[in-house]
PDB file of C-alpha atoms in Angstrom:
ATOM      1  CA  MET A 757     -35.200   3.405  45.291  1.00 48.00           C
ATOM      2  CA  LYS A 758     -36.685   4.190  41.879  1.00 43.00           C
ATOM      3  CA  TYR A 759     -33.610   6.190  40.864  1.00 41.00           C
ATOM      4  CA  ALA A 760     -31.320   3.444  42.177  1.00 42.00           C
ATOM      5  CA  LYS A 761     -33.033   0.902  39.913  1.00 46.00           C
ATOM      6  CA  HIS A 762     -32.624   3.222  36.897  1.00 44.00           C
ATOM      7  CA  ALA A 763     -28.963   3.768  37.776  1.00 44.00           C
ATOM      8  CA  LEU A 764     -28.343   0.022  38.051  1.00 42.00           C
ATOM      9  CA  PHE A 765     -30.104  -0.575  34.730  1.00 44.00           C
ATOM     10  CA  ALA A 766     -28.062   2.158  33.011  1.00 42.00           C
ATOM     11  CA  GLY A 767     -24.856   0.750  34.494  1.00 43.00           C
ATOM     12  CA  ALA A 768     -25.698  -2.723  33.253  1.00 43.00           C
ATOM     13  CA  LEU A 769     -26.273  -1.381  29.736  1.00 40.00           C
ATOM     14  CA  LEU A 770     -22.967   0.501  29.824  1.00 37.00           C
ATOM     15  CA  LEU A 771     -21.060  -2.562  30.998  1.00 39.00           C
ATOM     16  CA  SER A 772     -22.749  -4.624  28.306  1.00 40.00           C
ATOM     17  CA  GLY A 773     -21.656  -2.112  25.674  1.00 39.00           C
ATOM     18  CA  VAL A 774     -18.077  -2.128  26.924  1.00 37.00           C
ATOM     19  CA  SER A 775     -18.033  -5.906  26.936  1.00 36.00           C
ATOM     20  CA  LYS A 776     -19.256  -6.044  23.344  1.00 39.00           C
ATOM     21  CA  ALA A 777     -16.702  -3.410  22.275  1.00 37.00           C
ATOM     22  CA  GLU A 778     -13.903  -5.475  23.805  1.00 40.00           C
ATOM     23  CA  ASN A 779     -15.024  -8.500  21.814  1.00 39.00           C
ATOM     24  CA  VAL A 780     -14.866  -6.713  18.462  1.00 42.00           C
ATOM     25  CA  ASN A 781     -12.237  -8.415  16.312  1.00 50.00           C
ATOM     26  CA  PHE A 782      -9.629  -5.852  15.293  1.00 49.00           C
ATOM     27  CA  TYR A 783      -9.058  -7.688  12.030  1.00 54.00           C
ATOM     28  CA  ASN A 784     -12.484  -6.755  10.637  1.00 82.00           C
ATOM     29  CA  TYR A 785     -11.628  -3.296   9.264  1.00 87.00           C
ATOM     30  CA  SER A 786      -8.424  -1.293   9.610  1.00 90.00           C
ATOM     31  CA  TYR A 787      -6.200   1.445   8.239  1.00 92.00           C
ATOM     32  CA  GLY A 788      -2.442   1.279   7.932  1.00 95.00           C
ATOM     33  CA  PHE A 789       0.693   2.134   6.023  1.00 96.00           C
ATOM     34  CA  SER A 790       2.869   0.037   3.753  1.00 97.00           C
ATOM     35  CA  TYR A 791       6.296  -0.276   2.167  1.00 98.00           C
ATOM     36  CA  GLN A 792       7.107  -2.271  -0.953  1.00 97.00           C
ATOM     37  CA  ALA A 793      10.313  -3.094  -2.814  1.00 98.00           C
ATOM     38  CA  LEU A 794       9.398  -3.722  -6.455  1.00 96.00           C
ATOM     39  CA  SER A 795      11.450  -5.385  -9.173  1.00 94.00           C
ATOM     40  CA  VAL A 796      11.384  -3.520 -12.523  1.00 92.00           C
ATOM     41  CA  ASN A 797      11.284  -5.494 -15.780  1.00 87.00           C
ATOM     42  CA  ASP A 798      12.275  -3.478 -18.888  1.00 77.00           C
ATOM     43  CA  ILE A 799      12.062  -5.726 -21.944  1.00 71.00           C
ATOM     44  CA  ASN A 800      13.330  -2.847 -24.091  1.00 69.00           C
ATOM     45  CA  GLU A 801      16.580  -2.450 -22.163  1.00 70.00           C
ATOM     46  CA  GLY A 802      19.446  -1.620 -24.536  1.00 66.00           C
ATOM     47  CA  THR A 803      17.128  -0.293 -27.268  1.00 70.00           C
ATOM     48  CA  GLU A 804      15.778   3.168 -28.106  1.00 67.00           C
ATOM     49  CA  LEU A 805      12.754   2.406 -25.914  1.00 65.00           C
ATOM     50  CA  ASP A 806      14.892   1.705 -22.847  1.00 74.00           C
ATOM     51  CA  MET A 807      13.284   3.421 -19.823  1.00 81.00           C
ATOM     52  CA  GLN A 808      16.796   3.965 -18.367  1.00 86.00           C
ATOM     53  CA  VAL A 809      15.782   3.457 -14.757  1.00 88.00           C
ATOM     54  CA  ASP A 810      17.111   1.298 -11.938  1.00 89.00           C
ATOM     55  CA  ASP A 811      15.888  -2.290 -11.733  1.00 91.00           C
ATOM     56  CA  MET A 812      14.461  -1.716  -8.238  1.00 94.00           C
ATOM     57  CA  ALA A 813      11.651   0.627  -7.176  1.00 95.00           C
ATOM     58  CA  HIS A 814      10.399   1.623  -3.732  1.00 97.00           C
ATOM     59  CA  SER A 815       6.930   2.643  -2.628  1.00 98.00           C
ATOM     60  CA  ILE A 816       5.301   3.892   0.546  1.00 98.00           C
ATOM     61  CA  GLY A 817       1.584   4.256   0.970  1.00 98.00           C
ATOM     62  CA  ILE A 818      -1.620   4.009   2.929  1.00 97.00           C
ATOM     63  CA  TYR A 819      -4.323   1.378   2.690  1.00 96.00           C
ATOM     64  CA  TYR A 820      -7.706   0.259   3.993  1.00 95.00           C
ATOM     65  CA  LYS A 821      -8.308  -3.428   4.706  1.00 93.00           C
ATOM     66  CA  GLY A 822     -11.369  -5.418   5.639  1.00 92.00           C
ATOM     67  CA  GLU A 823     -12.480  -8.929   6.543  1.00 89.00           C
ATOM     68  CA  PRO A 824     -16.288  -9.005   6.353  1.00 88.00           C
ATOM     69  CA  ARG A 825     -16.124 -12.778   6.827  1.00 87.00           C
ATOM     70  CA  SER A 826     -13.567 -15.022   8.490  1.00 85.00           C
ATOM     71  CA  PHE A 827     -12.594 -16.646   5.201  1.00 91.00           C
ATOM     72  CA  TYR A 828     -11.821 -13.698   2.899  1.00 92.00           C
ATOM     73  CA  GLN A 829     -10.040 -10.358   2.921  1.00 95.00           C
ATOM     74  CA  PHE A 830      -9.969  -7.263   0.705  1.00 96.00           C
ATOM     75  CA  ALA A 831      -7.813  -4.147   0.586  1.00 97.00           C
ATOM     76  CA  ILE A 832      -7.457  -0.915  -1.378  1.00 97.00           C
ATOM     77  CA  GLY A 833      -4.374   1.287  -1.277  1.00 98.00           C
ATOM     78  CA  LEU A 834      -2.546   4.316  -2.642  1.00 98.00           C
ATOM     79  CA  ASP A 835       1.266   4.322  -3.055  1.00 98.00           C
ATOM     80  CA  TYR A 836       3.927   6.914  -3.824  1.00 97.00           C
ATOM     81  CA  VAL A 837       6.608   5.313  -6.010  1.00 97.00           C
ATOM     82  CA  TYR A 838      10.272   6.285  -6.399  1.00 96.00           C
ATOM     83  CA  ILE A 839      12.796   4.789  -8.859  1.00 93.00           C
ATOM     84  CA  GLU A 840      16.429   5.790  -9.304  1.00 91.00           C
ATOM     85  CA  ASP A 841      16.806   7.674 -12.610  1.00 88.00           C
ATOM     86  CA  ASP A 842      19.702   6.300 -14.701  1.00 88.00           C
ATOM     87  CA  ASN A 843      19.431   9.059 -17.314  1.00 86.00           C
ATOM     88  CA  PRO A 844      18.180  12.273 -15.691  1.00 88.00           C
ATOM     89  CA  PHE A 845      17.780  15.562 -17.533  1.00 87.00           C
ATOM     90  CA  SER A 846      18.303  18.956 -15.904  1.00 88.00           C
ATOM     91  CA  GLU A 847      16.658  22.353 -16.196  1.00 87.00           C
ATOM     92  CA  ASP A 848      17.283  25.788 -14.731  1.00 82.00           C
ATOM     93  CA  VAL A 849      14.487  26.721 -12.345  1.00 83.00           C
ATOM     94  CA  LYS A 850      13.696  29.831 -10.340  1.00 76.00           C
ATOM     95  CA  ASN A 851      12.589  29.862  -6.717  1.00 72.00           C
ATOM     96  CA  ALA A 852       9.192  31.621  -6.653  1.00 69.00           C
ATOM     97  CA  VAL A 853       9.862  33.060  -3.177  1.00 72.00           C
ATOM     98  CA  THR A 854      13.544  34.076  -3.181  1.00 77.00           C
ATOM     99  CA  GLY A 855      14.057  34.477  -6.924  1.00 71.00           C
ATOM    100  CA  GLU A 856      17.174  32.301  -6.736  1.00 79.00           C
ATOM    101  CA  LYS A 857      18.044  30.394  -9.915  1.00 82.00           C
ATOM    102  CA  LEU A 858      19.476  26.895  -9.791  1.00 82.00           C
ATOM    103  CA  SER A 859      19.823  23.752 -11.884  1.00 85.00           C
ATOM    104  CA  ARG A 860      17.777  20.722 -10.849  1.00 87.00           C
ATOM    105  CA  GLU A 861      17.761  17.149 -12.124  1.00 88.00           C
ATOM    106  CA  SER A 862      14.771  14.977 -12.909  1.00 88.00           C
ATOM    107  CA  SER A 863      13.681  11.955 -10.929  1.00 91.00           C
ATOM    108  CA  VAL A 864      11.357   9.049 -11.688  1.00 93.00           C
ATOM    109  CA  THR A 865       8.315   9.101  -9.436  1.00 95.00           C
ATOM    110  CA  GLY A 866       4.608   8.431  -9.585  1.00 95.00           C
ATOM    111  CA  THR A 867       1.587   6.939  -7.915  1.00 96.00           C
ATOM    112  CA  SER A 868      -0.067   3.547  -7.883  1.00 97.00           C
ATOM    113  CA  ILE A 869      -3.591   2.597  -6.882  1.00 98.00           C
ATOM    114  CA  TYR A 870      -4.444  -1.025  -6.168  1.00 98.00           C
ATOM    115  CA  GLY A 871      -7.273  -3.249  -5.041  1.00 98.00           C
ATOM    116  CA  GLU A 872      -7.074  -6.886  -3.950  1.00 98.00           C
ATOM    117  CA  LEU A 873      -9.350  -9.668  -2.748  1.00 98.00           C
ATOM    118  CA  GLY A 874      -8.792 -13.275  -1.736  1.00 98.00           C
ATOM    119  CA  LEU A 875      -9.170 -16.198   0.619  1.00 97.00           C
ATOM    120  CA  ILE A 876      -7.615 -16.511   4.072  1.00 96.00           C
ATOM    121  CA  LEU A 877      -7.127 -19.107   6.796  1.00 94.00           C
ATOM    122  CA  LYS A 878      -6.947 -17.907  10.408  1.00 87.00           C
ATOM    123  CA  ASP A 879      -5.663 -19.371  13.691  1.00 76.00           C
ATOM    124  CA  HIS A 880      -5.466 -22.934  12.394  1.00 76.00           C
ATOM    125  CA  LEU A 881      -1.666 -23.202  12.514  1.00 77.00           C
ATOM    126  CA  VAL A 882      -0.670 -20.625  15.141  1.00 85.00           C
ATOM    127  CA  GLU A 883      -2.905 -18.423  17.267  1.00 86.00           C
ATOM    128  CA  ASN A 884      -3.236 -14.886  15.829  1.00 88.00           C
ATOM    129  CA  LEU A 885      -1.604 -16.002  12.561  1.00 93.00           C
ATOM    130  CA  THR A 886      -3.365 -15.580   9.202  1.00 93.00           C
ATOM    131  CA  ILE A 887      -2.242 -16.963   5.858  1.00 95.00           C
ATOM    132  CA  GLY A 888      -3.896 -16.317   2.522  1.00 96.00           C
ATOM    133  CA  VAL A 889      -3.728 -15.643  -1.197  1.00 98.00           C
ATOM    134  CA  LEU A 890      -5.042 -12.421  -2.758  1.00 98.00           C
ATOM    135  CA  GLY A 891      -5.624 -11.494  -6.368  1.00 98.00           C
ATOM    136  CA  GLY A 892      -5.408  -7.844  -7.294  1.00 98.00           C
ATOM    137  CA  TYR A 893      -4.946  -5.112  -9.888  1.00 98.00           C
ATOM    138  CA  ARG A 894      -2.394  -2.284  -9.721  1.00 97.00           C
ATOM    139  CA  TYR A 895      -2.792   0.929 -11.745  1.00 96.00           C
ATOM    140  CA  ASN A 896       0.496   2.787 -12.317  1.00 95.00           C
ATOM    141  CA  ASN A 897       1.155   6.419 -13.285  1.00 94.00           C
ATOM    142  CA  ILE A 898       4.954   6.829 -13.471  1.00 93.00           C
ATOM    143  CA  SER A 899       6.915   9.659 -15.109  1.00 93.00           C
ATOM    144  CA  ARG A 900      10.341  11.318 -15.302  1.00 92.00           C
ATOM    145  CA  SER A 901      10.025  14.931 -14.157  1.00 91.00           C
ATOM    146  CA  ILE A 902      11.489  17.650 -11.948  1.00 88.00           C
ATOM    147  CA  PHE A 903       9.892  17.822  -8.519  1.00 83.00           C
ATOM    148  CA  ARG A 904       7.627  20.838  -7.907  1.00 79.00           C
ATOM    149  CA  CYS A 905       8.178  22.412 -11.322  1.00 81.00           C
ATOM    150  CA  SER A 906       4.932  22.802 -13.257  1.00 76.00           C
ATOM    151  CA  SER A 907       6.532  24.322 -16.373  1.00 80.00           C
ATOM    152  CA  CYS A 908       9.399  21.825 -16.726  1.00 86.00           C
ATOM    153  CA  GLU A 909       9.561  18.925 -19.159  1.00 86.00           C
ATOM    154  CA  GLU A 910       7.810  15.707 -18.124  1.00 88.00           C
ATOM    155  CA  GLN A 911       8.304  12.307 -19.741  1.00 88.00           C
ATOM    156  CA  GLU A 912       5.527   9.783 -19.219  1.00 88.00           C
ATOM    157  CA  LEU A 913       6.913   6.265 -18.809  1.00 87.00           C
ATOM    158  CA  ASP A 914       4.120   4.271 -20.388  1.00 83.00           C
ATOM    159  CA  ASN A 915       6.181   1.073 -20.164  1.00 81.00           C
ATOM    160  CA  PHE A 916       5.101   0.765 -16.541  1.00 85.00           C
ATOM    161  CA  LYS A 917       1.992  -1.129 -17.484  1.00 87.00           C
ATOM    162  CA  SER A 918      -0.877  -1.485 -15.058  1.00 94.00           C
ATOM    163  CA  SER A 919      -1.244  -5.139 -14.201  1.00 95.00           C
ATOM    164  CA  SER A 920      -3.132  -7.832 -12.342  1.00 97.00           C
ATOM    165  CA  TYR A 921      -1.193  -9.827  -9.767  1.00 98.00           C
ATOM    166  CA  ILE A 922      -1.349 -12.630  -7.218  1.00 98.00           C
ATOM    167  CA  LYS A 923      -0.105 -12.216  -3.642  1.00 98.00           C
ATOM    168  CA  PRO A 924       0.421 -15.000  -1.084  1.00 98.00           C
ATOM    169  CA  PHE A 925       0.962 -13.572   2.405  1.00 98.00           C
ATOM    170  CA  ILE A 926       1.292 -14.224   6.109  1.00 96.00           C
ATOM    171  CA  GLU A 927      -0.085 -11.903   8.784  1.00 95.00           C
ATOM    172  CA  TYR A 928       0.362 -11.808  12.542  1.00 93.00           C
ATOM    173  CA  GLN A 929      -1.542  -9.857  15.196  1.00 88.00           C
ATOM    174  CA  PHE A 930       0.989  -8.606  17.774  1.00 88.00           C
ATOM    175  CA  THR A 931      -1.439  -6.559  19.872  1.00 83.00           C
ATOM    176  CA  ARG A 932      -5.106  -5.656  19.775  1.00 76.00           C
ATOM    177  CA  ARG A 933      -4.250  -2.567  17.704  1.00 78.00           C
ATOM    178  CA  ILE A 934      -1.245  -3.678  15.633  1.00 87.00           C
ATOM    179  CA  HIS A 935      -0.845  -6.466  13.139  1.00 87.00           C
ATOM    180  CA  VAL A 936       1.739  -6.923  10.399  1.00 95.00           C
ATOM    181  CA  GLN A 937       1.389  -8.521   6.971  1.00 97.00           C
ATOM    182  CA  LEU A 938       4.295  -9.727   4.814  1.00 98.00           C
ATOM    183  CA  GLY A 939       3.450 -10.586   1.213  1.00 98.00           C
ATOM    184  CA  TYR A 940       5.028 -11.454  -2.127  1.00 98.00           C
ATOM    185  CA  SER A 941       3.329 -10.193  -5.308  1.00 98.00           C
ATOM    186  CA  HIS A 942       3.837 -11.549  -8.819  1.00 97.00           C
ATOM    187  CA  TYR A 943       2.602  -9.291 -11.654  1.00 96.00           C
ATOM    188  CA  PHE A 944       1.193 -10.744 -14.872  1.00 95.00           C
ATOM    189  CA  ASN A 945       2.726  -8.319 -17.380  1.00 87.00           C
ATOM    190  CA  ASP A 946       5.599  -8.214 -19.856  1.00 79.00           C
ATOM    191  CA  GLU A 947       7.134  -4.925 -18.701  1.00 84.00           C
ATOM    192  CA  GLY A 948       6.934  -2.599 -15.756  1.00 88.00           C
ATOM    193  CA  PHE A 949       6.793  -4.119 -12.296  1.00 93.00           C
ATOM    194  CA  ASP A 950       7.637  -7.802 -12.269  1.00 93.00           C
ATOM    195  CA  SER A 951       7.362  -8.725  -8.588  1.00 95.00           C
ATOM    196  CA  SER A 952       7.465  -7.148  -5.143  1.00 97.00           C
ATOM    197  CA  ILE A 953       7.880  -7.841  -1.450  1.00 98.00           C
ATOM    198  CA  GLY A 954       5.642  -5.752   0.764  1.00 97.00           C
ATOM    199  CA  LEU A 955       5.169  -4.978   4.438  1.00 97.00           C
ATOM    200  CA  HIS A 956       1.755  -3.731   5.610  1.00 96.00           C
ATOM    201  CA  ILE A 957       1.274  -2.492   9.172  1.00 95.00           C
ATOM    202  CA  SER A 958      -2.267  -1.900  10.475  1.00 91.00           C
ATOM    203  CA  PHE A 959      -2.580   0.433  13.424  1.00 83.00           C
ATOM    204  CA  MET A 960      -6.129   1.783  13.457  1.00 76.00           C
ATOM    205  CA  SER A 961      -9.350  -0.207  13.535  1.00 73.00           C
ATOM    206  CA  LEU A 962     -13.009   0.555  12.849  1.00 67.00           C
TER     207      LEU A 962
END
């Protein structure tokens, strides 16, 4: 009888723990991946300082998002950025394994790191729907170079200025483990990225 009571008590604690785990709001903290299409603004186009790149960039990345309170949200992320090179240079390179020599062209790539924070409104219009406005800062490191060639020429494109931005967004929770955010970002700079449309998909919670 004594052991039965202990077993019942342990079972009650376990069920209590499961119940609490099921009530954890997935929105609180999550990881995910993102895609953004970014508009490029080159105020020096047509001059000697022309960056000579396409007017559209693409980025893919990972991010971490949190909602410590029901009224605000923050996120930090890391993106890989690719832009079509309108004026590539080429160099002869040698394959370190096979010894084969070939000519390769440059591409415009880089990384961006960003952080954002803002106010949100949840479930007031549609259940599982969140709307909000975030303010953030994006640090850019973009260059024209030849992929996987440490001794080749590299041109830093300093015109891609790091910038603060504002991002209104909508977000919908499809399942307990997946929710999708669609946002528009406007950057407060004279050159570099001007605006972007981004899709963030969260798939792992903490």
